[in-house]
Amino acid sequence: MSRTIVVAPDSFKGTITASDAAAAVAAGWRDARPDDDIRLLPMADGGEGTLEAFATAVPGAERVPVRVIGPDDREVDTFWLRLPPTPDAPDGTAIVELGATSGIELLSELRPLAAHTYGLGQAIAAALAAGVSRVVVGLGSSASTDGGTGMLRALGAQVRDDLGADVPLGGAGLSAAASVSALPPLPAGGVRALTDVTNPLLGRRGAAAVFGPQKGATPDDVAALDGALAHLATLLPDADPATPGAGAAGGTGFGLLAWGAILEPGSVAVAELIGLPAAAVAASVVITGEGSFDGQSAAGKVPAYVAEAAGPTPVALVAGRIAADADTSAFAASLSLTDLAGSPEAAMADPATWLWEAGRRFARELG
């Protein structure tokens, strides 16, 4: 008897995208059960792979090319994604991924004080000019710690010093800012910002302290950037710097809050927008996964959310690595690519082959 299978993994970061991972698992399942109906709904948490997850999961999604100024002032050719109209977004929804416009992978060398989010704002502006009803911004892989001010400036805001001159782009320049004005109006359907972190803007858990060193910031840089962000917060009093997620993407979460956006857990919002909860509940089996499943994976990561959303539907987990202390009790079956391949190196060298094997084994066990 034919069954309906939903394949909804996150990306296996650094080795294979969520879309390619889903396709590999599906191919392995089909090898064992060719008559089953398989639906690919690759997931993301707002960071890397968000655009591709929507492009694969939403019929009629359209890639719209855009050229922006990257985090180091070089031009970047990228795209935003336009989703078809829905009742709550009659003119469509734009998906914009920070990593694709202002991400750390776009840098030739780290710029902890000067990198910026201007390109993200340009992509959002292009989507608004195209007339979309709603904008969804995926936060992750940020190169900068500018509080989202580069983004706001590309949207028309003015960040000026006490002499009325524009301050330099980047986090360091914020210490000289005397005003932030002319924030643009939101689109009719609003702006949703997706993140998988809950860090506030400031302090020891804030954007500069936690994420700055990853972007090349020295201890002195971290202190300077945290001070600059604290100063920015005084200029944008309508946004609360203690809001969970305000520190996401170098404080871009805070900048989006100041604009009027809603911050949301990325995996929950992505799942809702691609229709995962309804598809999972109606399926016979759901397969999810991520690169490393460990003791923290139950706290807001994609596999834990998928297992919860599926309700009574059996959910299988495949991960590049499953830690010894990980709780896999929510899953009907689980497989590690490291175990299948024999070593982490072998699994990472050819993840598609081992994902295929995992799909085939799940079909034999759960089909």
CSV table of C-alpha atoms in Angstrom, one decimal:
chain,number,residue,atom,x,y,z
A,1,MET,CA,0.0,0.0,0.0
A,2,SER,CA,1.3,3.4,-1.0
A,3,ARG,CA,2.1,5.8,1.9
A,4,THR,CA,2.8,9.5,2.2
A,5,ILE,CA,6.3,10.5,3.4
A,6,VAL,CA,7.4,14.0,4.3
A,7,VAL,CA,11.2,14.7,4.3
A,8,ALA,CA,12.0,17.9,6.3
A,9,PRO,CA,15.7,18.2,7.3
A,10,ASP,CA,17.7,21.3,8.1
A,11,SER,CA,20.9,21.8,6.3
A,12,PHE,CA,24.0,19.7,7.4
A,13,LYS,CA,26.0,22.8,7.8
A,14,GLY,CA,29.2,22.9,5.8
A,15,THR,CA,28.5,19.7,3.9
A,16,ILE,CA,25.1,19.6,2.2
A,17,THR,CA,22.1,22.0,1.9
A,18,ALA,CA,18.7,21.1,3.3
A,19,SER,CA,17.3,20.8,-0.2
A,20,ASP,CA,20.0,18.4,-1.3
A,21,ALA,CA,19.7,16.4,1.9
A,22,ALA,CA,16.0,16.0,1.5
A,23,ALA,CA,16.5,14.8,-2.1
A,24,ALA,CA,19.1,12.3,-1.1
A,25,VAL,CA,16.9,10.8,1.7
A,26,ALA,CA,13.9,10.7,-0.6
A,27,ALA,CA,15.9,8.8,-3.3
A,28,GLY,CA,17.0,6.2,-0.8
A,29,TRP,CA,13.4,5.7,0.4
A,30,ARG,CA,12.2,5.3,-3.2
A,31,ASP,CA,14.8,2.7,-3.8
A,32,ALA,CA,13.1,0.5,-1.1
A,33,ARG,CA,9.5,1.7,-1.6
A,34,PRO,CA,9.1,3.2,-5.1
A,35,ASP,CA,5.3,3.5,-5.0
A,36,ASP,CA,5.2,5.8,-2.0
A,37,ASP,CA,4.3,9.5,-2.4
A,38,ILE,CA,7.2,11.7,-1.0
A,39,ARG,CA,6.9,15.4,-0.3
A,40,LEU,CA,10.1,17.4,0.1
A,41,LEU,CA,9.8,20.2,2.7
A,42,PRO,CA,13.4,21.2,3.5
A,43,MET,CA,13.6,23.3,6.6
A,44,ALA,CA,15.7,26.2,7.9
A,45,ASP,CA,15.9,28.3,11.1
A,46,GLY,CA,16.3,31.7,9.4
A,47,GLY,CA,20.0,31.3,8.7
A,48,GLU,CA,21.9,29.5,5.9
A,49,GLY,CA,19.6,27.8,3.5
A,50,THR,CA,16.4,29.7,4.3
A,51,LEU,CA,16.0,30.9,0.7
A,52,GLU,CA,16.6,27.5,-0.7
A,53,ALA,CA,14.2,25.9,1.7
A,54,PHE,CA,11.4,28.1,0.6
A,55,ALA,CA,12.3,27.8,-3.1
A,56,THR,CA,12.0,24.0,-2.9
A,57,ALA,CA,9.0,23.8,-0.7
A,58,VAL,CA,6.7,26.5,-2.1
A,59,PRO,CA,5.3,25.9,-5.6
A,60,GLY,CA,5.5,29.0,-7.7
A,61,ALA,CA,8.3,30.6,-5.7
A,62,GLU,CA,10.3,33.0,-7.9
A,63,ARG,CA,14.0,34.0,-7.6
A,64,VAL,CA,14.4,37.7,-8.2
A,65,PRO,CA,18.0,38.8,-9.0
A,66,VAL,CA,19.4,41.8,-7.2
A,67,ARG,CA,22.8,43.5,-7.0
A,68,VAL,CA,23.7,44.9,-3.6
A,69,ILE,CA,26.7,46.3,-1.8
A,70,GLY,CA,28.2,43.6,0.3
A,71,PRO,CA,29.5,43.9,3.9
A,72,ASP,CA,33.0,45.0,2.6
A,73,ASP,CA,31.6,47.5,0.0
A,74,ARG,CA,32.1,45.1,-3.0
A,75,GLU,CA,29.1,44.5,-5.2
A,76,VAL,CA,27.3,41.1,-4.7
A,77,ASP,CA,25.0,39.5,-7.3
A,78,THR,CA,22.3,37.6,-5.3
A,79,PHE,CA,18.5,37.2,-5.2
A,80,TRP,CA,15.5,37.4,-3.0
A,81,LEU,CA,12.6,35.1,-3.3
A,82,ARG,CA,9.0,36.0,-4.1
A,83,LEU,CA,6.3,33.7,-2.8
A,84,PRO,CA,2.9,33.5,-4.5
A,85,PRO,CA,-0.1,35.5,-3.1
A,86,THR,CA,-1.9,34.2,-0.1
A,87,PRO,CA,-5.0,35.5,1.8
A,88,ASP,CA,-2.8,37.3,4.3
A,89,ALA,CA,-0.3,38.5,1.7
A,90,PRO,CA,-2.3,39.2,-1.5
A,91,ASP,CA,0.6,40.7,-3.4
A,92,GLY,CA,3.0,38.0,-2.3
A,93,THR,CA,5.7,37.6,0.3
A,94,ALA,CA,9.4,38.4,-0.1
A,95,ILE,CA,12.0,36.2,1.6
A,96,VAL,CA,15.3,37.9,2.1
A,97,GLU,CA,18.3,36.1,3.6
A,98,LEU,CA,20.9,38.2,5.4
A,99,GLY,CA,23.7,35.7,4.7
A,100,ALA,CA,23.1,36.1,0.9
A,101,THR,CA,23.5,39.9,1.0
A,102,SER,CA,25.6,40.8,4.1
A,103,GLY,CA,27.0,37.4,5.2
A,104,ILE,CA,30.4,36.6,6.6
A,105,GLU,CA,31.0,34.2,3.8
A,106,LEU,CA,31.1,37.2,1.4
A,107,LEU,CA,34.2,38.7,3.0
A,108,SER,CA,37.7,38.1,1.7
A,109,GLU,CA,38.9,39.1,5.2
A,110,LEU,CA,37.1,39.8,8.4
A,111,ARG,CA,36.1,43.4,9.2
A,112,PRO,CA,34.8,43.4,12.8
A,113,LEU,CA,34.4,47.2,13.1
A,114,ALA,CA,33.5,48.2,9.5
A,115,ALA,CA,31.4,45.4,8.0
A,116,HIS,CA,27.8,46.4,7.6
A,117,THR,CA,24.3,45.3,6.6
A,118,TYR,CA,23.6,47.9,3.8
A,119,GLY,CA,23.2,45.2,1.2
A,120,LEU,CA,20.4,43.5,3.2
A,121,GLY,CA,18.5,46.8,3.2
A,122,GLN,CA,19.0,47.1,-0.5
A,123,ALA,CA,17.5,43.7,-1.1
A,124,ILE,CA,14.5,44.5,1.2
A,125,ALA,CA,14.1,47.8,-0.7
A,126,ALA,CA,14.0,46.0,-4.0
A,127,ALA,CA,11.3,43.7,-2.7
A,128,LEU,CA,9.2,46.6,-1.4
A,129,ALA,CA,9.6,48.4,-4.7
A,130,ALA,CA,8.3,45.2,-6.4
A,131,GLY,CA,5.1,45.7,-4.4
A,132,VAL,CA,5.1,42.7,-2.0
A,133,SER,CA,2.7,42.6,0.8
A,134,ARG,CA,5.0,41.2,3.4
A,135,VAL,CA,8.8,40.7,4.0
A,136,VAL,CA,10.4,37.8,5.9
A,137,VAL,CA,14.0,38.3,6.8
A,138,GLY,CA,16.2,35.3,7.7
A,139,LEU,CA,18.9,36.3,10.2
A,140,GLY,CA,22.1,34.4,10.3
A,141,SER,CA,25.7,34.2,9.0
A,142,SER,CA,26.2,38.0,9.7
A,143,ALA,CA,29.5,39.6,8.9
A,144,SER,CA,28.9,42.7,11.0
A,145,THR,CA,28.0,44.2,14.4
A,146,ASP,CA,26.2,47.3,13.2
A,147,GLY,CA,22.9,46.9,14.9
A,148,GLY,CA,21.2,46.7,11.5
A,149,THR,CA,21.8,50.4,10.9
A,150,GLY,CA,23.3,49.7,7.4
A,151,MET,CA,20.0,48.0,6.5
A,152,LEU,CA,18.0,50.9,7.9
A,153,ARG,CA,20.1,53.4,5.9
A,154,ALA,CA,19.6,51.5,2.7
A,155,LEU,CA,15.8,51.7,3.4
A,156,GLY,CA,16.0,55.5,3.8
A,157,ALA,CA,16.9,56.1,7.4
A,158,GLN,CA,19.5,58.8,8.3
A,159,VAL,CA,22.2,58.1,10.9
A,160,ARG,CA,24.0,61.4,11.5
A,161,ASP,CA,26.5,62.9,13.9
A,162,ASP,CA,26.0,66.1,15.9
A,163,LEU,CA,27.2,68.2,12.9
A,164,GLY,CA,24.6,66.6,10.7
A,165,ALA,CA,27.0,64.4,8.7
A,166,ASP,CA,26.4,60.8,7.9
A,167,VAL,CA,28.4,58.5,10.2
A,168,PRO,CA,30.5,55.8,8.6
A,169,LEU,CA,28.9,52.4,7.9
A,170,GLY,CA,29.7,49.7,10.4
A,171,GLY,CA,29.5,49.2,14.1
A,172,ALA,CA,32.4,51.4,15.1
A,173,GLY,CA,30.8,54.5,13.5
A,174,LEU,CA,27.7,54.2,15.7
A,175,SER,CA,29.6,55.8,18.7
A,176,ALA,CA,29.5,59.1,16.8
A,177,ALA,CA,25.8,59.0,15.9
A,178,ALA,CA,23.6,61.7,17.3
A,179,SER,CA,20.4,60.8,15.7
A,180,VAL,CA,18.6,58.0,13.7
A,181,SER,CA,15.7,59.4,11.8
A,182,ALA,CA,13.3,58.8,8.9
A,183,LEU,CA,12.6,55.1,9.4
A,184,PRO,CA,10.6,53.9,6.5
A,185,PRO,CA,7.0,52.7,6.7
A,186,LEU,CA,6.4,48.9,7.0
A,187,PRO,CA,4.7,47.1,4.1
A,188,ALA,CA,1.0,46.4,4.7
A,189,GLY,CA,1.6,42.8,5.8
A,190,GLY,CA,4.4,43.7,8.1
A,191,VAL,CA,8.0,42.3,8.5
A,192,ARG,CA,8.9,39.1,10.2
A,193,ALA,CA,12.5,38.4,11.3
A,194,LEU,CA,13.5,34.8,11.8
A,195,THR,CA,16.3,33.7,14.1
A,196,ASP,CA,17.4,30.7,16.1
A,197,VAL,CA,19.1,32.7,18.9
A,198,THR,CA,17.6,34.5,21.8
A,199,ASN,CA,20.5,36.8,22.7
A,200,PRO,CA,19.8,40.4,23.8
A,201,LEU,CA,21.5,43.3,22.1
A,202,LEU,CA,23.9,44.2,25.0
A,203,GLY,CA,26.1,42.7,27.7
A,204,ARG,CA,27.8,39.4,28.2
A,205,ARG,CA,25.2,37.6,26.2
A,206,GLY,CA,24.9,40.4,23.6
A,207,ALA,CA,25.7,40.7,20.0
A,208,ALA,CA,29.2,42.0,20.4
A,209,ALA,CA,30.3,39.7,23.3
A,210,VAL,CA,29.0,36.4,21.9
A,211,PHE,CA,29.3,36.8,18.2
A,212,GLY,CA,31.9,39.5,17.7
A,213,PRO,CA,34.9,37.2,18.2
A,214,GLN,CA,33.6,35.0,15.5
A,215,LYS,CA,33.8,38.0,13.2
A,216,GLY,CA,37.4,38.9,14.1
A,217,ALA,CA,36.7,41.2,17.1
A,218,THR,CA,39.4,41.5,19.7
A,219,PRO,CA,38.5,42.0,23.4
A,220,ASP,CA,39.0,45.8,22.9
A,221,ASP,CA,36.8,45.7,19.7
A,222,VAL,CA,34.1,43.8,21.7
A,223,ALA,CA,34.0,46.5,24.3
A,224,ALA,CA,33.9,49.3,21.7
A,225,LEU,CA,31.2,47.6,19.8
A,226,ASP,CA,29.1,46.9,22.8
A,227,GLY,CA,29.4,50.5,23.8
A,228,ALA,CA,28.4,51.7,20.3
A,229,LEU,CA,25.4,49.4,20.4
A,230,ALA,CA,24.4,50.7,23.8
A,231,HIS,CA,24.6,54.2,22.4
A,232,LEU,CA,22.5,53.2,19.4
A,233,ALA,CA,19.8,51.9,21.8
A,234,THR,CA,19.5,55.3,23.4
A,235,LEU,CA,18.7,56.7,19.9
A,236,LEU,CA,16.0,54.2,19.2
A,237,PRO,CA,14.0,54.1,22.5
A,238,ASP,CA,11.0,52.4,21.0
A,239,ALA,CA,12.9,49.1,20.6
A,240,ASP,CA,13.9,47.2,23.7
A,241,PRO,CA,17.5,46.0,23.6
A,242,ALA,CA,16.7,43.2,26.1
A,243,THR,CA,14.2,41.6,23.7
A,244,PRO,CA,15.2,37.9,23.0
A,245,GLY,CA,16.8,37.9,19.6
A,246,ALA,CA,17.6,41.6,19.5
A,247,GLY,CA,21.3,40.6,19.4
A,248,ALA,CA,20.8,38.3,16.4
A,249,ALA,CA,23.1,38.9,13.4
A,250,GLY,CA,25.2,41.6,15.0
A,251,GLY,CA,22.2,43.4,16.4
A,252,THR,CA,20.2,43.4,13.1
A,253,GLY,CA,17.4,41.9,15.2
A,254,PHE,CA,17.4,45.2,17.2
A,255,GLY,CA,17.4,47.3,14.0
A,256,LEU,CA,14.4,45.3,12.7
A,257,LEU,CA,12.6,45.7,16.0
A,258,ALA,CA,13.2,49.5,15.7
A,259,TRP,CA,11.6,49.4,12.3
A,260,GLY,CA,8.6,47.6,13.7
A,261,ALA,CA,9.3,44.0,12.7
A,262,ILE,CA,8.3,41.0,14.7
A,263,LEU,CA,11.1,38.6,15.8
A,264,GLU,CA,10.2,34.9,15.7
A,265,PRO,CA,11.8,31.6,16.2
A,266,GLY,CA,13.0,30.7,12.7
A,267,SER,CA,12.1,27.0,12.5
A,268,VAL,CA,8.5,27.7,13.7
A,269,ALA,CA,7.9,30.5,11.2
A,270,VAL,CA,9.6,28.6,8.2
A,271,ALA,CA,7.4,25.6,9.0
A,272,GLU,CA,4.3,27.6,9.1
A,273,LEU,CA,5.1,29.4,5.8
A,274,ILE,CA,5.8,26.2,3.9
A,275,GLY,CA,2.9,24.3,5.4
A,276,LEU,CA,4.9,21.7,7.3
A,277,PRO,CA,2.5,21.2,10.3
A,278,ALA,CA,-0.4,20.2,8.2
A,279,ALA,CA,1.7,18.0,5.9
A,280,ALA,CA,3.4,16.3,8.8
A,281,VAL,CA,0.2,15.4,10.6
A,282,ALA,CA,-1.3,14.0,7.4
A,283,ALA,CA,1.8,11.9,6.5
A,284,SER,CA,2.5,8.3,7.3
A,285,VAL,CA,6.2,9.0,8.3
A,286,VAL,CA,8.2,12.2,8.6
A,287,ILE,CA,12.0,12.3,8.3
A,288,THR,CA,14.0,15.2,9.7
A,289,GLY,CA,17.6,15.8,10.5
A,290,GLU,CA,20.6,18.2,10.9
A,291,GLY,CA,24.4,18.1,11.0
A,292,SER,CA,24.9,17.5,14.7
A,293,PHE,CA,22.2,16.3,17.1
A,294,ASP,CA,23.3,16.9,20.7
A,295,GLY,CA,22.1,17.8,24.1
A,296,GLN,CA,21.0,21.3,22.9
A,297,SER,CA,19.2,20.2,19.8
A,298,ALA,CA,15.9,19.9,21.8
A,299,ALA,CA,15.9,23.6,22.4
A,300,GLY,CA,14.4,25.2,19.3
A,301,LYS,CA,16.4,23.3,16.6
A,302,VAL,CA,14.6,22.0,13.5
A,303,PRO,CA,14.4,18.2,14.4
A,304,ALA,CA,12.8,18.9,17.8
A,305,TYR,CA,10.3,21.3,16.3
A,306,VAL,CA,9.4,18.8,13.5
A,307,ALA,CA,8.9,16.0,16.0
A,308,GLU,CA,6.6,18.2,18.0
A,309,ALA,CA,4.7,19.5,14.9
A,310,ALA,CA,4.1,16.0,13.6
A,311,GLY,CA,1.9,15.0,16.5
A,312,PRO,CA,1.2,11.3,16.4
A,313,THR,CA,3.0,10.7,13.1
A,314,PRO,CA,6.2,8.7,13.5
A,315,VAL,CA,9.3,10.8,13.0
A,316,ALA,CA,12.7,9.5,12.0
A,317,LEU,CA,15.9,11.4,12.7
A,318,VAL,CA,19.1,11.4,10.6
A,319,ALA,CA,22.1,13.4,11.7
A,320,GLY,CA,25.7,13.7,10.7
A,321,ARG,CA,26.5,13.0,14.3
A,322,ILE,CA,24.3,12.0,17.2
A,323,ALA,CA,26.0,12.8,20.6
A,324,ALA,CA,26.0,10.2,23.3
A,325,ASP,CA,24.1,12.5,25.6
A,326,ALA,CA,21.4,13.4,23.1
A,327,ASP,CA,17.8,12.5,23.9
A,328,THR,CA,16.3,10.8,20.8
A,329,SER,CA,13.2,9.5,22.6
A,330,ALA,CA,10.9,11.7,20.5
A,331,PHE,CA,11.9,9.8,17.3
A,332,ALA,CA,10.7,6.4,16.1
A,333,ALA,CA,14.1,5.7,14.6
A,334,SER,CA,17.4,7.5,14.4
A,335,LEU,CA,20.6,7.1,12.3
A,336,SER,CA,24.0,8.8,12.3
A,337,LEU,CA,25.9,9.3,9.1
A,338,THR,CA,29.1,8.9,11.0
A,339,ASP,CA,28.0,5.4,12.1
A,340,LEU,CA,26.8,4.5,8.6
A,341,ALA,CA,30.0,5.8,6.9
A,342,GLY,CA,32.4,4.5,9.6
A,343,SER,CA,33.9,7.8,10.5
A,344,PRO,CA,33.1,11.5,10.6
A,345,GLU,CA,35.6,12.2,7.8
A,346,ALA,CA,33.9,9.6,5.5
A,347,ALA,CA,30.4,11.0,6.3
A,348,MET,CA,31.4,14.6,5.6
A,349,ALA,CA,33.2,13.7,2.4
A,350,ASP,CA,30.1,12.2,0.8
A,351,PRO,CA,26.9,13.1,2.8
A,352,ALA,CA,24.5,12.5,-0.1
A,353,THR,CA,25.5,8.8,-0.3
A,354,TRP,CA,25.0,8.2,3.4
A,355,LEU,CA,21.7,10.2,3.4
A,356,TRP,CA,20.5,7.9,0.6
A,357,GLU,CA,21.4,4.9,2.7
A,358,ALA,CA,19.6,6.4,5.7
A,359,GLY,CA,16.5,6.9,3.6
A,360,ARG,CA,16.6,3.3,2.3
A,361,ARG,CA,17.0,1.9,5.9
A,362,PHE,CA,14.2,4.1,7.2
A,363,ALA,CA,11.9,2.7,4.4
A,364,ARG,CA,12.7,-0.9,5.4
A,365,GLU,CA,12.2,-0.2,9.1
A,366,LEU,CA,9.2,2.2,9.1
A,367,GLY,CA,7.6,1.6,5.7
